[in-house]
Amino acid sequence: MISFVRPLAWLLAIIVALPASTAQAIDIKPLTSPGGVRYWLVQDSTVPIISINFSMAGGAVLDPVGKEGATSLLASVLDQGAGPHDAAAFKTLQDDAAARLGFWAGAERFGGSLRMLRDARTQSVDLLRLALTEPRFDAEALERLRRATIAGLRRGEEQPSSIAARALNRATFGEHPYGRQVSGTAASVAAITLEDLKALAARQLTRNNLIVAVVGDTNAQEIGPLLDRAFGALPSGGPLPEAPTWAPQPPKPGGRLLVVQRAIPQSLALMSLPGIKRDDPDWYAATVMNYVLGGGGFSSRLMNEVRDRRGLAYGASSRLSYYAKGGLFTASVATMNERVAESIAIIRAQFTLMAQDGVTERELTEAKQFLVGSLALTLDSTASIAGLLHQMQVDGLSPDHLGRRKELLERVTAEDVRRAARRLLREDALTIVVVGQPVGLTPTE
Amino acid sequence: MITRRTALSGLLAAGAIAAPRIASAQGAITLPLPGRFGVETFSLANGLRGVVLPSARAPVVLHMVWYEVGGADEPEGQSGIAHFLEHLMFKGTPTVPPGEFSKIVARSGGRDNAFTSHDYTGYHQIVASDRLEMVMEMEADRMTNLVLTEKEVVPERDVVLEERRSRIENSPAALLDEAAREAMFGRRGYGIPVSGWPDEIRKLGVPEAIAFYRRFYAPNNAILIVAGDTSVETVRRLAEKHYGPIARRDVAPRTRSAQHGELPRLVVRRDQRVRQPQWGRDFLAPSYRMGETRHAFALQVAAQILGGSQISRLYRSLVVDKKIAVSANAGYSAGALGLSSFGFGATPAPQGDIAKVEAAVMEEVDRFLQGGVTEEEITRAKRRMLASVVYARDSLASGPHIFGQALTTGRTVADVIAWPERIAAVTAAEIEAAARAVLVPARAVTSHLLPAET
């Protein structure tokens, strides 16, 4: 290019000095409490705070048909009163302890988190115990949160991102439980009864596959008994049905294109392809491929082609996600109606190019540099470290995984990436959903 | 060079918070000890101010530069130039080619980005601590050496227009918010969207961007904030080396108009895309820096009591008791150079009536204005606010954002450190006086988001 461009000294330095491994940055201890609760602990006394993340087997796949959103509503109702305390009293106790307690429903797990001040740990953990073991399920709280949930679902119907995600989910998974919405629909949420919530709580609030991560200003002697207090009284729980096997939609030449008409100036396009599961041998190759293609923010090919070179969108990105019974590769872009067809064509061409040629050696090296080096960036609070520890356990990884991850990534070759790309980026398996008033796109169905 | 480090230690010691015990119906409630941000400061001869928040949790640093310029400082007819320039700051210098800044950071395992508000513009990178000098060198480089060409600027203008479509034009609620801000502040300053108006964005090019850059991007108009695994000595040494040589530039002091729109106003947006109506009312309010600033702390406590949680007055009345809304809240931020607003918002329950919601909120506001805020309410509100400081200290990014926002809106490090004390000292009489001064119907903008008429 221009000969005046002189690399700064560190540009050369980087080539020889890869970022230091950050695995040593945290010391993960796999432990068992006196009462038999297994957990991972990272001690960190930077701030007098303790974060606990946990989850158990369950999730929205257990919602009865026609009552989608029930487990999600259970998560909302669970901190609305427990034991002798009604909703307002229970919130007040959380405020008094300055504790932050919350629950969530995923597709395949039910979980929660507690962030607390070290000095208020006993009273904070007692609130978690009460919520898990003596939830009140007051009719008032259910109706109040049902109204709020329905209002939230309606607001989602105004938002292109949420409209598109729902349509893509349906188109990708069809009748499989993964295609159902974790938060349900206005009609299904209206049908949920108190008895439904109690039945779901009995099945899910158990020690079945309980995963616990603790990070912060504490130690095993102190936190073990507190975990027994929080989780010890939960029943061991019976076996839960697994999600059925997922078979992707049959291939179709050129893929599928669905359009959801909405009167908005900018179209949002979401694209999905069947992906791979977390335990797939190609996981790290696919991770590198995704980084180079669309996962790497301003460094990715999609961002360069769609945003930097042509100004077609604020962003264009891709990601890998996974369930117990399958995975997805998804990409997204938002461009004015008149030019969205161009954005989609560019992205599709990039898929094809990646499947044909894979990545360059330089791209491979740079992707590894980021993927190895960026791990430490996520260790910026007790909550984010607890989140990492929780996810590692869900994924079935070992406590020393962070040390091995670097090697697993560095072992990936350009040929591995090309193999993963060819496996994933198949034109005839592509599903595209566009929300807006796109010009020049013909839906296939 | 003047260093404030010694003087500040004294302030830090004075900043220790006592934990007053306050008797209440439910027994003693103790205000939590929020602790303090471990913060050190320095400044360079060219006027650059440095703030360092050391934390050894992970071998990582967050490096930020905040400029004292934002959307409210734009020349007339050039709305969006502050934000557009923020994008263009990634378009290269003689040593870093266009688009390379972020790629270099990523190759080091780091992430970077930038943001623009009405009062400030910030650039940040989070990297392994041994890469601090690298990002500092690049940030210092683009503080003074930015090169812009038509080739880079034209596509980026389309990017900014697409960003505006994503954030604003595709969202009826965001369009209503824009109209309500204009009604409140007029077509000036905070009444102009940070993203700019599309007609004006389309006219922005290299000359406008460079003129704005030359006017505001200077070391004496910037604040360097570094948090994480480093020390003030290291940061100061590196800052001397990389930011130190950049020449000071005359930057005219910023002004904010005390004028506002014609009030009261009702702004209604009927939109066929709307499925869930929304009600809002914003009252013109002082900030820490403009208007009746003595009310700034009391108004924060008032917002908590009225609508800061699920045990607030509004939530209990509208959502729990009357069941006419699914959410009801109040909010107030004092952190602005110019005037601020004290806002209420409520989401009507399905089949709910927006007029009933408005009447119920105002009934609670009237009740509040008549007095009778209890000590228990005040203590609980303060507790929640002070606890937020403890949790903010747990995150690498929270502290730098708090200090960055304060220092670019006319406050000092000492002001931030004193915040918990100032909140703890607010009295019932001050809360009532502040509410009476601000919650005046004649100085409000009411907004209705509604579906299209059928």
PDB file of N, CA, C and O in Angstrom, chain B residues 387-416:
ATOM      1  N   ALA B 387     -25.333   0.093  48.432  1.00  0.00           N
ATOM      2  CA  ALA B 387     -24.923  -1.264  48.053  1.00  0.00           C
ATOM      3  C   ALA B 387     -24.425  -1.280  46.611  1.00  0.00           C
ATOM      4  O   ALA B 387     -23.523  -2.041  46.259  1.00  0.00           O
ATOM      5  N   SER B 388     -24.998  -0.416  45.778  1.00  0.00           N
ATOM      6  CA  SER B 388     -24.582  -0.401  44.371  1.00  0.00           C
ATOM      7  C   SER B 388     -23.105  -0.024  44.242  1.00  0.00           C
ATOM      8  O   SER B 388     -22.441  -0.426  43.292  1.00  0.00           O
ATOM      9  N   VAL B 389     -22.590   0.734  45.202  1.00  0.00           N
ATOM     10  CA  VAL B 389     -21.161   1.096  45.156  1.00  0.00           C
ATOM     11  C   VAL B 389     -20.299  -0.135  45.414  1.00  0.00           C
ATOM     12  O   VAL B 389     -19.277  -0.346  44.758  1.00  0.00           O
ATOM     13  N   VAL B 390     -20.732  -0.966  46.363  1.00  0.00           N
ATOM     14  CA  VAL B 390     -19.963  -2.183  46.665  1.00  0.00           C
ATOM     15  C   VAL B 390     -19.901  -3.058  45.420  1.00  0.00           C
ATOM     16  O   VAL B 390     -18.841  -3.564  45.038  1.00  0.00           O
ATOM     17  N   TYR B 391     -21.051  -3.246  44.776  1.00  0.00           N
ATOM     18  CA  TYR B 391     -21.068  -4.100  43.597  1.00  0.00           C
ATOM     19  C   TYR B 391     -20.311  -3.464  42.432  1.00  0.00           C
ATOM     20  O   TYR B 391     -19.698  -4.165  41.632  1.00  0.00           O
ATOM     21  N   ALA B 392     -20.345  -2.142  42.347  1.00  0.00           N
ATOM     22  CA  ALA B 392     -19.583  -1.473  41.288  1.00  0.00           C
ATOM     23  C   ALA B 392     -18.090  -1.742  41.456  1.00  0.00           C
ATOM     24  O   ALA B 392     -17.363  -1.899  40.481  1.00  0.00           O
ATOM     25  N   ARG B 393     -17.634  -1.834  42.702  1.00  0.00           N
ATOM     26  CA  ARG B 393     -16.206  -2.087  42.934  1.00  0.00           C
ATOM     27  C   ARG B 393     -15.817  -3.489  42.509  1.00  0.00           C
ATOM     28  O   ARG B 393     -14.638  -3.786  42.339  1.00  0.00           O
ATOM     29  N   ASP B 394     -16.806  -4.377  42.366  1.00  0.00           N
ATOM     30  CA  ASP B 394     -16.523  -5.759  41.982  1.00  0.00           C
ATOM     31  C   ASP B 394     -16.242  -5.891  40.485  1.00  0.00           C
ATOM     32  O   ASP B 394     -15.774  -6.920  40.030  1.00  0.00           O
ATOM     33  N   SER B 395     -16.557  -4.859  39.709  1.00  0.00           N
ATOM     34  CA  SER B 395     -16.421  -4.976  38.265  1.00  0.00           C
ATOM     35  C   SER B 395     -15.315  -4.057  37.760  1.00  0.00           C
ATOM     36  O   SER B 395     -15.171  -2.923  38.215  1.00  0.00           O
ATOM     37  N   LEU B 396     -14.535  -4.544  36.810  1.00  0.00           N
ATOM     38  CA  LEU B 396     -13.414  -3.765  36.293  1.00  0.00           C
ATOM     39  C   LEU B 396     -13.879  -2.484  35.604  1.00  0.00           C
ATOM     40  O   LEU B 396     -13.231  -1.456  35.669  1.00  0.00           O
ATOM     41  N   ALA B 397     -15.039  -2.545  34.939  1.00  0.00           N
ATOM     42  CA  ALA B 397     -15.456  -1.426  34.092  1.00  0.00           C
ATOM     43  C   ALA B 397     -16.295  -0.381  34.830  1.00  0.00           C
ATOM     44  O   ALA B 397     -16.359   0.769  34.398  1.00  0.00           O
ATOM     45  N   SER B 398     -16.941  -0.755  35.935  1.00  0.00           N
ATOM     46  CA  SER B 398     -17.869   0.188  36.568  1.00  0.00           C
ATOM     47  C   SER B 398     -17.166   1.438  37.095  1.00  0.00           C
ATOM     48  O   SER B 398     -17.609   2.554  36.841  1.00  0.00           O
ATOM     49  N   GLY B 399     -16.090   1.237  37.849  1.00  0.00           N
ATOM     50  CA  GLY B 399     -15.376   2.380  38.426  1.00  0.00           C
ATOM     51  C   GLY B 399     -14.918   3.361  37.358  1.00  0.00           C
ATOM     52  O   GLY B 399     -15.214   4.569  37.434  1.00  0.00           O
ATOM     53  N   PRO B 400     -14.210   2.888  36.316  1.00  0.00           N
ATOM     54  CA  PRO B 400     -13.786   3.809  35.266  1.00  0.00           C
ATOM     55  C   PRO B 400     -14.945   4.576  34.634  1.00  0.00           C
ATOM     56  O   PRO B 400     -14.816   5.754  34.316  1.00  0.00           O
ATOM     57  N   HIS B 401     -16.091   3.926  34.480  1.00  0.00           N
ATOM     58  CA  HIS B 401     -17.234   4.647  33.904  1.00  0.00           C
ATOM     59  C   HIS B 401     -17.752   5.720  34.865  1.00  0.00           C
ATOM     60  O   HIS B 401     -18.116   6.815  34.442  1.00  0.00           O
ATOM     61  N   ILE B 402     -17.798   5.390  36.141  1.00  0.00           N
ATOM     62  CA  ILE B 402     -18.284   6.371  37.121  1.00  0.00           C
ATOM     63  C   ILE B 402     -17.357   7.595  37.140  1.00  0.00           C
ATOM     64  O   ILE B 402     -17.803   8.739  37.072  1.00  0.00           O
ATOM     65  N   PHE B 403     -16.046   7.346  37.192  1.00  0.00           N
ATOM     66  CA  PHE B 403     -15.107   8.473  37.230  1.00  0.00           C
ATOM     67  C   PHE B 403     -15.077   9.219  35.894  1.00  0.00           C
ATOM     68  O   PHE B 403     -14.991  10.443  35.858  1.00  0.00           O
ATOM     69  N   GLY B 404     -15.152   8.503  34.809  1.00  0.00           N
ATOM     70  CA  GLY B 404     -15.119   9.152  33.503  1.00  0.00           C
ATOM     71  C   GLY B 404     -16.300  10.078  33.307  1.00  0.00           C
ATOM     72  O   GLY B 404     -16.155  11.224  32.876  1.00  0.00           O
ATOM     73  N   GLN B 405     -17.476   9.579  33.673  1.00  0.00           N
ATOM     74  CA  GLN B 405     -18.666  10.410  33.517  1.00  0.00           C
ATOM     75  C   GLN B 405     -18.586  11.636  34.419  1.00  0.00           C
ATOM     76  O   GLN B 405     -18.915  12.747  34.008  1.00  0.00           O
ATOM     77  N   ALA B 406     -18.110  11.441  35.642  1.00  0.00           N
ATOM     78  CA  ALA B 406     -18.024  12.573  36.574  1.00  0.00           C
ATOM     79  C   ALA B 406     -17.044  13.629  36.068  1.00  0.00           C
ATOM     80  O   ALA B 406     -17.354  14.820  36.020  1.00  0.00           O
ATOM     81  N   LEU B 407     -15.855  13.187  35.657  1.00  0.00           N
ATOM     82  CA  LEU B 407     -14.818  14.144  35.291  1.00  0.00           C
ATOM     83  C   LEU B 407     -15.115  14.856  33.977  1.00  0.00           C
ATOM     84  O   LEU B 407     -14.592  15.945  33.728  1.00  0.00           O
ATOM     85  N   THR B 408     -15.947  14.280  33.135  1.00  0.00           N
ATOM     86  CA  THR B 408     -16.305  14.963  31.889  1.00  0.00           C
ATOM     87  C   THR B 408     -17.588  15.773  32.038  1.00  0.00           C
ATOM     88  O   THR B 408     -18.059  16.368  31.078  1.00  0.00           O
ATOM     89  N   THR B 409     -18.161  15.775  33.229  1.00  0.00           N
ATOM     90  CA  THR B 409     -19.350  16.613  33.449  1.00  0.00           C
ATOM     91  C   THR B 409     -19.118  17.533  34.639  1.00  0.00           C
ATOM     92  O   THR B 409     -20.022  17.816  35.418  1.00  0.00           O
ATOM     93  N   GLY B 410     -17.881  17.977  34.771  1.00  0.00           N
ATOM     94  CA  GLY B 410     -17.607  19.061  35.699  1.00  0.00           C
ATOM     95  C   GLY B 410     -17.459  18.675  37.155  1.00  0.00           C
ATOM     96  O   GLY B 410     -17.524  19.540  38.024  1.00  0.00           O
ATOM     97  N   ARG B 411     -17.291  17.392  37.432  1.00  0.00           N
ATOM     98  CA  ARG B 411     -17.065  17.015  38.827  1.00  0.00           C
ATOM     99  C   ARG B 411     -15.644  16.474  39.012  1.00  0.00           C
ATOM    100  O   ARG B 411     -14.904  16.336  38.061  1.00  0.00           O
ATOM    101  N   THR B 412     -15.312  16.184  40.267  1.00  0.00           N
ATOM    102  CA  THR B 412     -13.946  15.778  40.591  1.00  0.00           C
ATOM    103  C   THR B 412     -13.932  14.369  41.177  1.00  0.00           C
ATOM    104  O   THR B 412     -14.968  13.829  41.550  1.00  0.00           O
ATOM    105  N   VAL B 413     -12.726  13.823  41.287  1.00  0.00           N
ATOM    106  CA  VAL B 413     -12.551  12.524  41.934  1.00  0.00           C
ATOM    107  C   VAL B 413     -13.081  12.592  43.366  1.00  0.00           C
ATOM    108  O   VAL B 413     -13.749  11.675  43.858  1.00  0.00           O
ATOM    109  N   ALA B 414     -12.797  13.699  44.039  1.00  0.00           N
ATOM    110  CA  ALA B 414     -13.268  13.849  45.428  1.00  0.00           C
ATOM    111  C   ALA B 414     -14.791  13.835  45.486  1.00  0.00           C
ATOM    112  O   ALA B 414     -15.380  13.281  46.427  1.00  0.00           O
ATOM    113  N   ASP B 415     -15.433  14.414  44.487  1.00  0.00           N
ATOM    114  CA  ASP B 415     -16.907  14.387  44.454  1.00  0.00           C
ATOM    115  C   ASP B 415     -17.412  12.942  44.387  1.00  0.00           C
ATOM    116  O   ASP B 415     -18.379  12.583  45.057  1.00  0.00           O
ATOM    117  N   VAL B 416     -16.760  12.140  43.564  1.00  0.00           N
ATOM    118  CA  VAL B 416     -17.204  10.745  43.428  1.00  0.00           C
ATOM    119  C   VAL B 416     -17.010  10.011  44.753  1.00  0.00           C
ATOM    120  O   VAL B 416     -17.880   9.267  45.208  1.00  0.00           O
TER     121      VAL B 416
END
